[in-house]
Coordinates of C-alpha atoms in Angstrom, one line a residue:
M238 CA -0.5 -0.3 -0.3
A239 CA 1.1 3.7 -0.8
E240 CA 0.3 5.8 1.7
L241 CA 1.0 9.9 1.7
D242 CA 1.8 10.7 5.6
E243 CA 1.7 14.5 5.8
G244 CA -0.8 16.9 7.3
L245 CA -3.4 17.7 9.7
E246 CA -6.3 15.3 9.3
T247 CA -10.0 16.7 10.1
S248 CA -12.6 15.3 8.4
G249 CA -12.9 17.6 5.9
G250 CA -12.9 17.1 2.6
I251 CA -10.3 17.1 -0.2
P252 CA -9.8 19.7 -1.8
Q253 CA -10.4 19.5 -6.2
V254 CA -7.4 19.7 -7.8
L255 CA -6.6 21.4 -10.3
T256 CA -4.7 19.5 -13.3
F257 CA -5.0 21.2 -17.1
G258 CA -2.3 21.7 -18.1
T259 CA -0.8 19.3 -15.3
P260 CA 2.2 17.2 -16.5
S261 CA 1.4 13.5 -17.0
V262 CA 2.8 10.6 -16.1
G263 CA 6.4 9.5 -18.2
E264 CA 6.7 13.4 -18.5
I265 CA 9.9 14.6 -18.0
L266 CA 10.3 17.5 -15.6
A267 CA 13.3 20.3 -16.1
E268 CA 14.7 18.1 -18.5
R269 CA 16.0 15.7 -15.2
Y270 CA 13.0 14.7 -13.0
Q271 CA 10.9 11.5 -15.0
L272 CA 7.6 10.7 -13.2
E273 CA 6.9 7.6 -12.3
E274 CA 4.0 7.3 -10.9
H275 CA 1.1 9.4 -9.6
I276 CA 1.1 9.3 -5.9
G277 CA -1.9 11.1 -5.5
N278 CA -3.0 14.6 -3.9
D279 CA -2.3 16.3 -1.0
S280 CA -4.8 18.1 1.7
L281 CA -3.4 21.2 -0.3
G282 CA -4.6 20.4 -3.5
R283 CA -1.0 19.4 -4.8
Q284 CA 0.0 16.5 -6.7
L285 CA 2.4 13.9 -5.7
Y286 CA 5.0 11.8 -7.8
R287 CA 7.2 9.2 -7.6
G288 CA 9.9 9.7 -10.1
I289 CA 13.4 9.1 -11.2
D290 CA 16.1 12.5 -11.7
V291 CA 17.9 11.1 -15.0
I292 CA 20.3 12.3 -14.2
L293 CA 21.6 10.9 -11.3
R294 CA 19.5 7.7 -11.6
R295 CA 18.0 7.7 -8.3
P296 CA 14.3 8.0 -7.0
V297 CA 12.6 11.2 -6.0
A298 CA 9.8 12.7 -4.7
V299 CA 8.4 15.3 -7.0
V300 CA 5.6 18.2 -5.6
L301 CA 3.5 19.7 -7.7
R302 CA 1.8 22.7 -8.2
Y303 CA -1.0 24.4 -10.5
P304 CA -0.9 27.0 -10.9
G305 CA 2.8 28.4 -10.1
G306 CA 3.9 31.7 -9.1
E307 CA 2.7 33.6 -5.9
S308 CA 0.0 30.5 -5.3
A309 CA 3.5 28.9 -5.1
K310 CA 5.6 31.4 -3.1
E311 CA 5.6 29.4 0.4
M312 CA 6.3 25.2 -0.4
L313 CA 9.5 27.1 -3.2
G314 CA 10.3 29.3 -0.2
A315 CA 10.6 26.0 2.6
A316 CA 12.2 24.1 0.6
V317 CA 14.9 26.9 -0.6
A318 CA 15.4 27.5 2.9
A319 CA 15.7 23.4 3.4
S320 CA 18.0 22.8 1.1
R321 CA 20.6 24.5 3.1
I322 CA 20.4 21.8 6.2
V323 CA 22.0 18.6 5.5
H324 CA 20.8 16.8 8.7
P325 CA 21.0 12.8 8.8
H326 CA 17.2 12.9 10.5
L327 CA 15.9 15.5 8.1
V328 CA 14.5 14.8 4.9
G329 CA 16.3 15.7 2.1
V330 CA 15.9 18.8 -0.4
Y331 CA 16.9 18.6 -3.7
D332 CA 15.5 21.3 -6.5
A333 CA 12.3 23.7 -6.5
I334 CA 11.8 25.0 -9.6
D335 CA 8.7 27.2 -10.1
E336 CA 7.5 27.7 -14.6
G337 CA 4.7 30.2 -13.9
D338 CA 2.5 27.5 -15.0
R339 CA 3.9 25.6 -12.4
A340 CA 5.9 25.1 -9.5
Y341 CA 7.6 21.8 -8.2
V342 CA 9.9 20.9 -5.6
V343 CA 12.2 17.4 -6.0
R344 CA 12.8 15.8 -2.6
E345 CA 14.6 12.5 -1.5
W346 CA 12.4 10.1 -1.6
V347 CA 12.1 8.2 1.5
D348 CA 10.7 4.2 2.0
G349 CA 8.9 3.9 5.3
I350 CA 5.8 4.4 7.8
A351 CA 4.6 7.7 10.0
L352 CA 4.3 7.8 13.3
R353 CA 0.7 8.2 13.2
D354 CA 0.1 5.4 11.1
I355 CA 2.9 3.3 14.1
V356 CA 0.3 4.1 16.6
A357 CA -2.6 3.5 15.1
S358 CA -1.7 -0.2 16.0
G359 CA -1.0 0.5 19.6
P360 CA 1.5 2.8 21.6
L361 CA 4.8 2.9 21.5
D362 CA 6.9 1.5 25.5
P363 CA 9.2 4.3 26.4
A364 CA 12.2 3.7 24.8
R365 CA 11.5 3.3 20.7
S366 CA 9.0 6.8 22.1
V367 CA 12.7 8.6 23.5
A368 CA 14.0 7.5 20.4
I369 CA 11.9 8.8 17.9
A370 CA 11.5 12.1 19.6
W371 CA 15.0 12.3 20.1
A372 CA 15.4 11.8 16.5
V373 CA 12.9 14.2 15.4
T374 CA 14.2 17.3 18.5
D375 CA 18.3 16.6 16.5
A376 CA 17.0 17.6 13.5
V377 CA 14.9 20.6 14.7
A378 CA 17.9 22.3 16.6
S379 CA 20.0 22.0 13.6
L380 CA 16.6 23.9 12.0
H381 CA 17.0 26.4 15.0
G382 CA 20.5 26.9 14.6
T383 CA 20.3 28.7 11.2
G384 CA 17.5 30.9 12.2
M385 CA 15.2 28.7 10.8
A386 CA 12.0 26.9 13.1
H387 CA 10.2 24.3 11.3
G388 CA 6.4 24.8 11.4
N389 CA 5.4 21.2 10.1
V390 CA 5.9 18.9 12.7
H391 CA 3.8 16.4 13.5
P392 CA 2.0 12.5 13.5
G393 CA 2.1 12.9 9.9
T394 CA 5.7 14.8 9.1
V395 CA 7.4 11.8 11.8
L396 CA 8.9 8.7 9.8
V397 CA 10.7 5.8 10.4
A398 CA 11.8 4.7 6.6
H399 CA 13.4 1.3 6.3
D400 CA 16.5 2.4 6.3
G401 CA 17.0 2.2 9.9
R402 CA 15.9 6.3 10.0
V403 CA 13.7 8.7 12.0
V404 CA 13.1 11.6 8.9
L405 CA 11.3 14.1 9.9
T406 CA 10.0 16.1 7.0
D407 CA 8.3 19.0 5.5
A408 CA 9.3 22.0 6.7
R409 CA 7.2 25.4 6.9
A410 CA 7.8 29.3 5.7
D411 CA 4.8 30.8 7.5
D412 CA 4.7 33.5 9.9
L413 CA 3.2 31.1 12.5
A414 CA 6.6 28.6 12.9
T415 CA 8.7 30.1 15.9
P416 CA 11.2 28.0 17.8
E417 CA 8.1 27.2 20.4
T418 CA 5.5 25.6 18.5
D419 CA 8.4 23.5 17.4
I420 CA 9.7 22.4 21.0
R421 CA 5.5 22.0 22.0
A422 CA 5.2 19.6 18.9
I423 CA 7.8 18.2 19.8
G424 CA 6.2 17.2 23.6
A425 CA 3.1 16.3 21.5
V426 CA 4.6 13.7 19.2
L427 CA 6.3 12.0 22.3
Y428 CA 3.5 12.0 24.1
C429 CA 1.4 10.5 20.5
A430 CA 3.4 7.7 20.6
L431 CA 3.8 6.8 24.5
T432 CA -0.1 7.1 24.2
G433 CA -1.5 6.1 20.7
Y434 CA -3.1 9.7 21.6
W435 CA -2.8 13.0 19.9
P436 CA -3.4 16.2 22.5
H437 CA -5.3 18.5 19.7
R438 CA -5.6 21.4 21.9
E439 CA -2.6 21.5 22.7
A440 CA -0.9 21.4 19.6
G441 CA -3.0 20.4 16.0
T442 CA -5.7 18.3 14.9
Y443 CA -5.1 15.2 13.7
S444 CA -6.8 11.6 12.8
V445 CA -4.6 10.1 16.0
P446 CA -7.9 10.0 18.1
D447 CA -7.7 13.1 21.2
G448 CA -6.0 12.8 24.1
V449 CA -8.1 11.0 27.2
R450 CA -9.5 13.7 28.9
D451 CA -11.5 14.7 32.3
N452 CA -14.7 16.0 32.9
N453 CA -13.2 19.8 32.9
G454 CA -10.9 19.4 29.6
A455 CA -7.6 18.4 31.2
L456 CA -5.6 16.3 29.4
A457 CA -4.5 13.5 31.5
A458 CA -0.8 12.5 32.1
P459 CA 0.5 9.1 29.9
R460 CA 1.7 7.1 33.2
Q461 CA -2.1 7.9 33.9
V462 CA -2.6 6.7 30.2
R463 CA -0.7 3.7 29.9
A464 CA 1.2 2.1 31.9
G465 CA 5.3 1.9 32.4
V466 CA 5.8 5.6 31.6
P467 CA 8.9 6.3 34.0
T468 CA 7.6 9.5 36.2
P469 CA 11.1 11.3 34.7
L470 CA 9.6 11.0 31.3
D471 CA 5.9 11.9 32.4
S472 CA 6.8 15.0 34.2
L473 CA 8.8 15.8 31.2
V474 CA 6.1 16.0 28.2
T475 CA 3.3 17.3 30.5
D476 CA 5.5 20.5 31.5
L477 CA 6.7 20.6 27.4
L478 CA 2.2 20.9 27.0
N479 CA 2.1 23.1 29.5
P480 CA 1.5 26.3 27.6
D481 CA 2.5 28.5 31.4
L482 CA 5.6 27.1 31.4
P483 CA 9.3 28.3 29.7
L484 CA 10.2 25.2 27.4
P485 CA 13.7 24.7 26.6
S486 CA 15.0 25.3 23.2
A487 CA 15.5 22.1 20.6
E488 CA 19.5 21.8 22.1
S489 CA 19.1 21.4 25.7
L490 CA 16.1 18.7 25.2
A491 CA 17.8 17.3 23.0
G492 CA 20.1 16.3 25.5
E493 CA 17.7 15.7 27.9
L494 CA 15.9 13.3 25.9
A495 CA 19.4 11.7 25.2
S496 CA 19.6 11.0 29.1
F497 CA 17.2 8.8 29.1
G498 CA 18.9 6.6 27.1
Q499 CA 20.3 4.0 30.6
F500 CA 17.1 3.8 31.9
E501 CA 15.8 2.4 28.3
E502 CA 18.5 0.6 27.8
S503 CA 18.2 -1.6 32.0
D504 CA 14.6 -1.3 30.4
L505 CA 14.6 -3.4 27.0
A506 CA 17.4 -6.0 28.8
E507 CA 14.8 -6.5 31.8
N508 CA 12.8 -7.2 28.6
G509 CA 14.4 -9.8 27.0
N510 CA 15.7 -7.7 24.1
N511 CA 18.7 -6.7 25.0
A512 CA 21.0 -9.9 22.7
L513 CA 19.7 -7.4 19.5
D514 CA 22.6 -6.6 18.1
F515 CA 23.2 -2.9 16.8
E516 CA 25.8 -2.1 14.8
A517 CA 23.6 -3.1 11.8
F518 CA 22.3 0.9 12.4
D519 CA 25.2 2.5 12.3
A520 CA 25.4 4.0 9.5
A521 CA 21.6 4.6 9.5
S522 CA 22.6 7.4 13.1
Q523 CA 25.8 8.8 11.8
S524 CA 25.4 12.7 11.8
T525 CA 26.7 15.2 9.7
V526 CA 27.9 17.2 12.5
P527 CA 29.6 15.3 15.7
P528 CA 26.8 14.1 17.7
K529 CA 26.6 13.9 21.3
P530 CA 27.4 11.8 23.9
A531 CA 24.5 10.5 25.4
G532 CA 22.4 11.1 22.6
R533 CA 24.7 8.9 20.3
K534 CA 24.3 5.9 22.3
L535 CA 20.0 6.5 21.8
A536 CA 20.6 6.7 18.6
V537 CA 21.9 3.7 17.6
G538 CA 20.8 1.3 19.8
V539 CA 17.4 2.1 20.8
V540 CA 16.7 3.7 17.6
G541 CA 18.3 0.0 15.6
L542 CA 15.6 -1.5 18.0
L543 CA 12.6 0.4 17.1
V544 CA 13.4 -0.8 13.2
L545 CA 14.7 -3.9 14.2
A546 CA 11.4 -4.1 16.2
L547 CA 9.1 -3.2 12.8
A548 CA 11.1 -4.8 10.2
G549 CA 8.9 -7.7 8.6
T550 CA 6.2 -6.0 10.0
L551 CA 6.0 -2.6 7.9
A552 CA 4.1 -3.5 4.7
A553 CA 6.5 -0.4 2.1
A554 CA 4.8 2.0 2.2
K555 CA 5.4 5.1 0.0
V556 CA 6.0 8.6 2.0
L557 CA 5.6 11.5 0.8
G558 CA 5.6 14.5 3.3
D559 CA 4.0 18.0 3.3
P560 CA 2.5 21.3 4.9
A561 CA -1.3 21.0 5.4
V562 CA -3.6 23.4 6.5
P563 CA -6.6 22.2 10.1
G564 CA -9.4 21.7 8.4
E565 CA -8.0 19.3 5.4
T566 CA -7.7 16.5 5.0
P567 CA -5.1 13.8 2.8
P568 CA -6.5 10.4 1.1
S569 CA -4.2 7.4 1.9
V570 CA -4.3 5.8 -1.8
T571 CA -4.2 2.3 -2.2
S572 CA -1.8 1.0 -4.9
S573 CA -5.1 1.4 -7.3
G574 CA -4.9 5.0 -6.8
A575 CA -7.7 4.5 -4.7
P576 CA -9.0 7.1 -2.2
Q577 CA -9.3 5.3 1.3
Q578 CA -9.4 7.1 4.8
A579 CA -7.0 5.3 7.1
K580 CA -8.7 3.4 10.7
P581 CA -6.9 3.7 13.8
A582 CA -7.2 -0.1 15.3
N583 CA -6.2 -1.6 18.6
Q584 CA -6.8 1.7 20.6
P585 CA -8.1 1.3 24.5
T586 CA -12.0 0.7 24.5
V587 CA -14.7 1.3 27.3
L588 CA -14.5 -1.8 28.9
K589 CA -19.2 -2.4 29.5
L590 CA -19.4 -3.4 33.1
D591 CA -22.9 -4.2 34.9
G592 CA -23.9 -4.6 38.3
S593 CA -22.8 -8.6 38.6
K594 CA -19.3 -6.8 37.5
V595 CA -18.9 -4.9 41.2
R596 CA -19.9 -5.0 45.2
I597 CA -19.1 -3.5 48.1
V598 CA -15.9 -4.4 50.7
S599 CA -16.0 -3.4 53.9
P600 CA -13.8 -5.1 56.2
K601 CA -16.1 -3.0 59.5
G602 CA -18.6 -2.7 60.0
S603 CA -21.7 -2.9 57.6
K604 CA -21.6 -2.1 53.4
D605 CA -22.7 1.5 52.7
N606 CA -26.2 1.3 50.3
A607 CA -24.4 -2.2 49.4
K608 CA -27.0 -2.6 46.3
D609 CA -26.9 1.1 44.9
A610 CA -23.4 -0.3 44.0
E611 CA -24.6 -0.8 40.5
K612 CA -25.2 3.0 39.8
M613 CA -21.2 3.5 39.9
V614 CA -21.0 1.5 36.6
D615 CA -24.7 2.1 34.6
G616 CA -23.6 5.4 32.5
N617 CA -24.9 7.3 33.9
Q618 CA -23.6 10.3 36.2
A619 CA -26.9 11.0 37.1
T620 CA -27.4 7.8 39.5
A621 CA -24.4 7.3 42.2
W622 CA -23.9 5.2 44.8
N623 CA -22.9 6.7 48.6
T624 CA -21.4 5.8 52.2
D625 CA -23.3 6.7 55.0
R626 CA -22.8 9.7 56.4
Y627 CA -20.6 9.4 59.9
N628 CA -20.1 12.3 62.2
N629 CA -16.8 14.1 63.8
K630 CA -14.1 12.1 61.2
A631 CA -13.1 11.2 58.1
N632 CA -11.9 8.2 58.8
F633 CA -15.3 7.0 58.7
G634 CA -16.3 8.7 62.1
G635 CA -13.4 6.8 63.7
L636 CA -15.7 3.3 62.7
K637 CA -13.6 1.1 60.2
D638 CA -9.9 2.1 57.9
G639 CA -12.1 2.0 54.7
M640 CA -14.2 1.4 52.1
G641 CA -13.8 0.3 49.2
V642 CA -15.7 -1.0 45.4
W643 CA -14.5 -4.3 44.8
I644 CA -15.4 -4.7 40.7
D645 CA -14.3 -8.4 38.0
L646 CA -13.5 -7.9 35.0
G647 CA -14.6 -10.3 33.6
E648 CA -11.7 -12.1 32.9
A649 CA -7.9 -11.0 32.8
K650 CA -7.1 -7.8 30.7
Q651 CA -4.5 -4.6 29.9
I652 CA -6.3 -1.9 31.6
V653 CA -5.0 1.5 29.9
S654 CA -6.8 3.3 32.6
V655 CA -9.5 3.7 35.1
Q656 CA -11.9 7.0 35.3
V657 CA -13.6 7.9 38.7
D658 CA -16.1 10.3 38.9
L659 CA -17.1 11.5 42.2
A660 CA -20.1 13.4 43.1
T661 CA -18.6 14.7 46.0
P662 CA -14.5 15.5 45.2
G663 CA -11.9 15.0 48.5
A664 CA -12.1 12.0 49.6
S665 CA -8.6 10.1 49.9
G666 CA -8.4 6.7 48.1
E667 CA -6.3 4.4 45.6
L668 CA -6.5 1.8 43.1
R669 CA -5.2 -1.7 43.7
S670 CA -5.7 -4.9 41.6
G671 CA -5.9 -8.5 42.3
T672 CA -5.9 -11.9 40.8
V673 CA -8.0 -13.9 43.0
D674 CA -11.4 -13.5 43.8
L675 CA -12.0 -14.3 47.7
G676 CA -15.0 -13.7 48.3
S677 CA -17.4 -11.8 49.9
G678 CA -17.7 -11.7 54.1
Q679 CA -15.8 -9.2 56.1
A680 CA -13.1 -11.7 56.6
Q681 CA -12.9 -12.7 53.2
D682 CA -12.9 -8.7 52.3
Q683 CA -10.1 -7.8 54.5
Q684 CA -8.3 -10.1 52.8
T685 CA -8.4 -8.5 49.6
V686 CA -7.5 -5.2 51.1
D687 CA -4.9 -6.9 52.2
Q688 CA -3.6 -8.9 49.2
Y689 CA -4.0 -6.9 46.1
K690 CA -1.4 -4.4 45.0
L691 CA -1.3 -0.9 45.5
I692 CA -1.2 0.4 41.9
E693 CA 1.9 2.7 41.5
G694 CA 1.2 6.1 41.3
T695 CA -2.8 6.5 42.0
A696 CA -3.2 6.8 46.0
K697 CA -4.9 10.5 45.9
D698 CA -5.3 12.5 49.2
E699 CA -7.5 14.4 48.2
M700 CA -9.4 13.1 45.0
G701 CA -11.2 15.8 42.0
P702 CA -14.3 15.5 40.4
T703 CA -12.7 13.2 37.7
N704 CA -9.8 10.9 38.5
L705 CA -7.7 9.3 36.2
Y706 CA -5.5 6.2 37.2
P707 CA -3.3 4.3 35.2
G708 CA -3.7 0.3 34.7
P709 CA -1.5 -1.6 36.4
Q710 CA 1.5 -2.9 34.1
E711 CA 0.5 -6.7 33.3
P712 CA -3.0 -7.8 31.9
T713 CA -5.7 -8.3 35.5
R714 CA -8.9 -9.2 36.1
Y715 CA -9.8 -7.5 39.9
L716 CA -9.6 -4.2 41.0
L717 CA -10.4 -1.7 44.3
V718 CA -10.8 1.3 44.2
W719 CA -10.2 1.7 48.0
I720 CA -11.6 4.6 50.2
T721 CA -9.7 5.4 53.4
K722 CA -11.3 9.3 54.3
L723 CA -14.6 11.1 52.7
P724 CA -15.1 14.4 52.4
K725 CA -17.0 16.3 54.9
E726 CA -19.9 18.0 53.1
S727 CA -21.4 21.6 53.6
S728 CA -24.5 20.8 53.0
S729 CA -25.0 18.5 56.7
G730 CA -20.8 18.5 57.9
R731 CA -21.3 14.9 58.1
Y732 CA -18.8 12.7 56.0
R733 CA -19.5 11.0 52.6
V734 CA -18.3 10.3 49.6
S735 CA -20.7 9.7 46.2
I736 CA -19.7 7.8 43.4
A737 CA -20.7 8.6 39.9
E738 CA -19.5 6.3 37.4
I739 CA -16.3 4.0 37.1
T740 CA -15.3 3.2 34.0
V741 CA -12.2 1.2 33.0
R742 CA -10.6 1.5 29.5
V743 CA -8.7 -1.6 28.4
Q744 CA -6.7 -2.5 24.7

């Protein structure tokens, strides 16, 4: 399948492409570039061709706009600026020609696959995610060093080539391109690689599904979306996407990403991948500029691992990256040339639960309003399970250590996230997981609390209206939402918690 991996994507239509007077397959442009195959039309209405340089006998990509002149000024300007920079992680620009009635850019032909299509089959692990982000940042740093910003960093312009490179395509030379927008977009690319989602509101609208958000619209951190994201990496991504925080330079960010190389390699070794041979990827990671020591280690080792992991599973893709505008959708095309819309696969889904799958756990004392437990999984925020009201103390009036909601998923599943919506925020609680149903009763409930393991990063002293927890790293069947302290009701002055809904997302 040949795919066009460029441009911002929404549900909007493809603009009409002017074809009168444009070239045809077999024609030679500028007495040098023979058009071999019409790949399709991009989101800006430009025609994309696979061609061959008849002098150097190498494959090229030809992006053609009809007409040329003023309408092609931005495209040609960006191409000329990008052609001055040679970097292993930037697509090469060979030529830019304006013939008046048509204009075209001739670029390196890259066989590979875009990040947006890689994550359609599921997010990448931290090591691979950092490797991609480092390569993109290193490329952007080279642009910033010349005073140029890229302006078009997103999952469609970040490509993993079959020769082992991570390649960034299609710089834009418009007024919106700044170093700050580039760094923010790199944070979004790293978020996408780690989670399989794109933070729309932070950095544009794409076909990659929007990030998981709470009821207030706040974006969930990567480790809240999927397990196994190291805390320092989670914090880095969150900071890069926070518009209120200052941003590092691209060079500083590249160094910070490279510093993650050590934990990544140890993590990979624990997973049994340390026997992989990285030497085959030395050539792919070589740079024309002196590499940073830590970055060099990361580029050879982790990028090599990425390619090894993808080799044999990624179908050959003919990739042309190019800038686009919001609200327009580039097509994917089959070998026959018929447009088709890419459909993300293997994305997290909400697990359907019912009242038979939940029960109240209370090792000491009564199981408050146990009959209403089903209201937490009925899909209706207006209904809720409430504890009784307790006097004087937040710890259930000093009568018990806690009370919880036990959930049976039916079978062991890889949990992406657990969302707990409270009608009365302010409770203290945590999320635990287990592999065995120990039964119901005070003794059994105590065993459940004792034996179920706390999921890292889920303990909260003050829960908000919407609380998004990461799932455990291993597949699990049973969950326990464990409440230890109750919020105080302003109306009664007593203590009670009300849980409106529990939503479990699984891979």
